[in-house]
């Protein structure tokens, strides 16, 4: 019997999605690790509480230590080991951002809201990107 990850995200347990109970906790990282994702230590996944399918093929995704992924997507539709998606240590993917198959992020990188990193692109260490397709953000994202 083949079970899709979608069954855990959609209505499953008395009308409540199981993964919605785990968002923002270490348990969600452990779940994705159990289904094949390579997740580092202290990752915050879907911390805003939105349980969307953001890992289409968990076995093709690598997340470094202390990575934060909000309501974002890591897409590996081609389902081949040559097309993985990777996020470096301490990097952040904010709401609506998307990393396509074959793309990667270095350490301390950030994708602002609704940013698309195309297949084969690499986000350099410490870089902040925005837009569809992604371009470097030159403003100060940390000031109020």
CSV table of C-alpha atoms in Angstrom, one decimal:
chain,number,residue,atom,x,y,z
A,1,UNK,CA,0.0,0.0,0.0
A,2,UNK,CA,1.4,3.4,-1.0
A,3,UNK,CA,0.6,6.3,1.2
A,4,UNK,CA,1.1,9.9,-0.1
A,5,UNK,CA,2.4,12.6,2.2
A,6,UNK,CA,-0.7,14.6,1.3
A,7,UNK,CA,-2.8,12.3,3.5
A,8,UNK,CA,-1.0,13.7,6.6
A,9,UNK,CA,-1.5,17.3,5.5
A,10,UNK,CA,-5.1,17.2,4.4
A,11,UNK,CA,-8.1,16.2,6.6
A,12,UNK,CA,-7.0,13.0,8.2
A,13,UNK,CA,-7.6,12.8,11.9
A,14,UNK,CA,-11.1,13.8,12.8
A,15,UNK,CA,-11.0,16.7,10.3
A,16,UNK,CA,-7.7,17.9,11.5
A,17,UNK,CA,-4.5,17.4,9.6
A,18,UNK,CA,-1.9,15.6,11.6
A,19,UNK,CA,1.0,17.7,10.5
A,20,UNK,CA,-0.9,20.9,11.5
A,21,UNK,CA,-0.4,19.7,15.1
A,22,UNK,CA,3.4,19.5,14.6
A,23,UNK,CA,4.1,22.8,12.8
A,24,UNK,CA,7.0,24.8,14.3
A,25,UNK,CA,8.1,21.9,16.5
A,26,UNK,CA,11.0,19.5,16.4
A,27,UNK,CA,8.5,16.7,15.7
A,28,UNK,CA,7.9,18.1,12.2
A,29,UNK,CA,11.6,18.0,11.4
A,30,UNK,CA,11.7,14.4,12.7
A,31,UNK,CA,8.7,13.5,10.6
A,32,UNK,CA,10.4,14.8,7.4
A,33,UNK,CA,13.6,13.1,8.4
A,34,UNK,CA,11.7,9.8,8.8
A,35,UNK,CA,10.3,10.1,5.3
A,36,UNK,CA,13.7,10.7,3.8
A,37,UNK,CA,14.6,14.4,4.1
A,38,UNK,CA,18.1,15.3,5.3
A,39,UNK,CA,17.3,17.9,8.0
A,40,UNK,CA,19.9,19.5,10.3
A,41,UNK,CA,19.6,20.3,13.9
A,42,UNK,CA,17.2,22.9,15.3
A,43,UNK,CA,15.2,23.5,12.2
A,44,UNK,CA,11.9,25.5,12.4
A,45,UNK,CA,9.6,24.2,9.7
A,46,UNK,CA,6.2,25.9,9.0
A,47,UNK,CA,6.6,27.9,12.2
A,48,UNK,CA,3.5,30.1,11.3
A,49,UNK,CA,1.3,27.0,11.6
A,50,UNK,CA,0.3,26.6,7.9
A,51,UNK,CA,0.7,22.9,7.1
A,52,UNK,CA,1.3,22.9,3.3
A,53,UNK,CA,3.2,20.4,1.3
A,54,UNK,CA,6.5,22.2,1.0
A,55,UNK,CA,8.7,19.2,0.4
A,56,UNK,CA,7.4,17.5,-2.7
A,57,UNK,CA,10.1,14.8,-2.6
A,58,UNK,CA,11.6,14.8,0.9
A,59,UNK,CA,14.4,12.4,0.0
A,60,UNK,CA,15.8,15.0,-2.5
A,61,UNK,CA,15.9,17.8,0.1
A,62,UNK,CA,18.8,18.8,2.4
A,63,UNK,CA,18.3,21.4,5.1
A,64,UNK,CA,21.3,22.6,7.2
A,65,UNK,CA,21.3,23.3,10.9
A,66,UNK,CA,19.0,26.1,12.3
A,67,UNK,CA,17.2,26.5,8.9
A,68,UNK,CA,13.8,28.3,9.1
A,69,UNK,CA,11.2,27.5,6.4
A,70,UNK,CA,7.9,29.4,6.8
A,71,UNK,CA,5.0,28.8,4.4
A,72,UNK,CA,7.4,28.1,1.6
A,73,UNK,CA,8.2,25.3,-0.9
A,74,UNK,CA,11.2,23.2,-1.9
A,75,UNK,CA,10.2,21.6,-5.2
A,76,UNK,CA,11.9,18.5,-6.7
A,77,UNK,CA,9.4,17.5,-9.3
A,78,UNK,CA,11.8,15.7,-11.5
A,79,UNK,CA,12.3,13.0,-8.9
A,80,UNK,CA,15.9,12.2,-9.9
A,81,UNK,CA,18.9,12.3,-7.6
A,82,UNK,CA,20.5,14.8,-10.0
A,83,UNK,CA,17.8,17.4,-9.1
A,84,UNK,CA,18.0,18.0,-5.4
A,85,UNK,CA,17.3,21.2,-3.4
A,86,UNK,CA,19.5,22.3,-0.6
A,87,UNK,CA,19.4,25.0,2.0
A,88,UNK,CA,22.5,25.9,4.0
A,89,UNK,CA,23.0,26.5,7.7
A,90,UNK,CA,21.0,29.3,9.3
A,91,UNK,CA,19.2,30.2,6.1
A,92,UNK,CA,15.6,31.5,5.9
A,93,UNK,CA,12.8,30.9,3.5
A,94,UNK,CA,10.0,33.3,4.2
A,95,UNK,CA,6.3,33.0,3.3
A,96,UNK,CA,5.5,32.3,-0.3
A,97,UNK,CA,9.2,31.7,-1.3
A,98,UNK,CA,10.1,28.8,-3.6
A,99,UNK,CA,13.3,26.9,-4.3
A,100,UNK,CA,13.0,24.8,-7.5
A,101,UNK,CA,14.7,21.5,-8.2
A,102,UNK,CA,18.4,21.8,-8.7
A,103,UNK,CA,18.6,25.1,-6.9
A,104,UNK,CA,20.4,25.7,-3.6
A,105,UNK,CA,21.0,28.2,-0.9
A,106,UNK,CA,24.3,28.9,0.9
A,107,UNK,CA,24.8,29.6,4.6
A,108,UNK,CA,23.0,32.6,6.2
A,109,UNK,CA,21.0,33.3,3.0
A,110,UNK,CA,17.5,34.6,3.0
A,111,UNK,CA,14.6,34.5,0.5
A,112,UNK,CA,12.1,37.3,1.3
A,113,UNK,CA,8.4,36.8,0.8
A,114,UNK,CA,7.2,35.5,-2.6
A,115,UNK,CA,10.7,34.9,-4.0
A,116,UNK,CA,11.4,32.3,-6.7
A,117,UNK,CA,14.8,30.7,-7.1
A,118,UNK,CA,15.0,29.0,-10.5
A,119,UNK,CA,16.3,25.5,-11.2
A,120,UNK,CA,20.0,25.4,-11.2
A,121,UNK,CA,20.5,28.8,-9.5
A,122,UNK,CA,22.6,29.1,-6.3
A,123,UNK,CA,22.0,31.8,-3.6
A,124,UNK,CA,25.4,32.8,-2.3
A,125,UNK,CA,26.3,32.8,1.4
A,126,UNK,CA,24.8,35.8,3.3
A,127,UNK,CA,22.7,37.0,0.4
A,128,UNK,CA,19.1,38.2,0.6
A,129,UNK,CA,17.0,37.8,-2.5
A,130,UNK,CA,13.5,38.9,-3.5
A,131,UNK,CA,11.2,38.7,-6.6
A,132,UNK,CA,10.1,36.3,-9.3
A,133,UNK,CA,12.7,35.4,-10.5
A,134,UNK,CA,14.9,36.2,-7.6
A,135,UNK,CA,17.2,39.2,-7.6
A,136,UNK,CA,19.5,40.5,-4.9
A,137,UNK,CA,17.8,42.7,-2.3
A,138,UNK,CA,20.0,45.7,-1.5
A,139,UNK,CA,17.9,47.2,1.3
A,140,UNK,CA,18.3,46.7,5.0
A,141,UNK,CA,16.0,43.9,5.9
A,142,UNK,CA,16.8,44.1,9.6
A,143,UNK,CA,16.0,47.7,10.3
A,144,UNK,CA,12.4,48.6,11.6
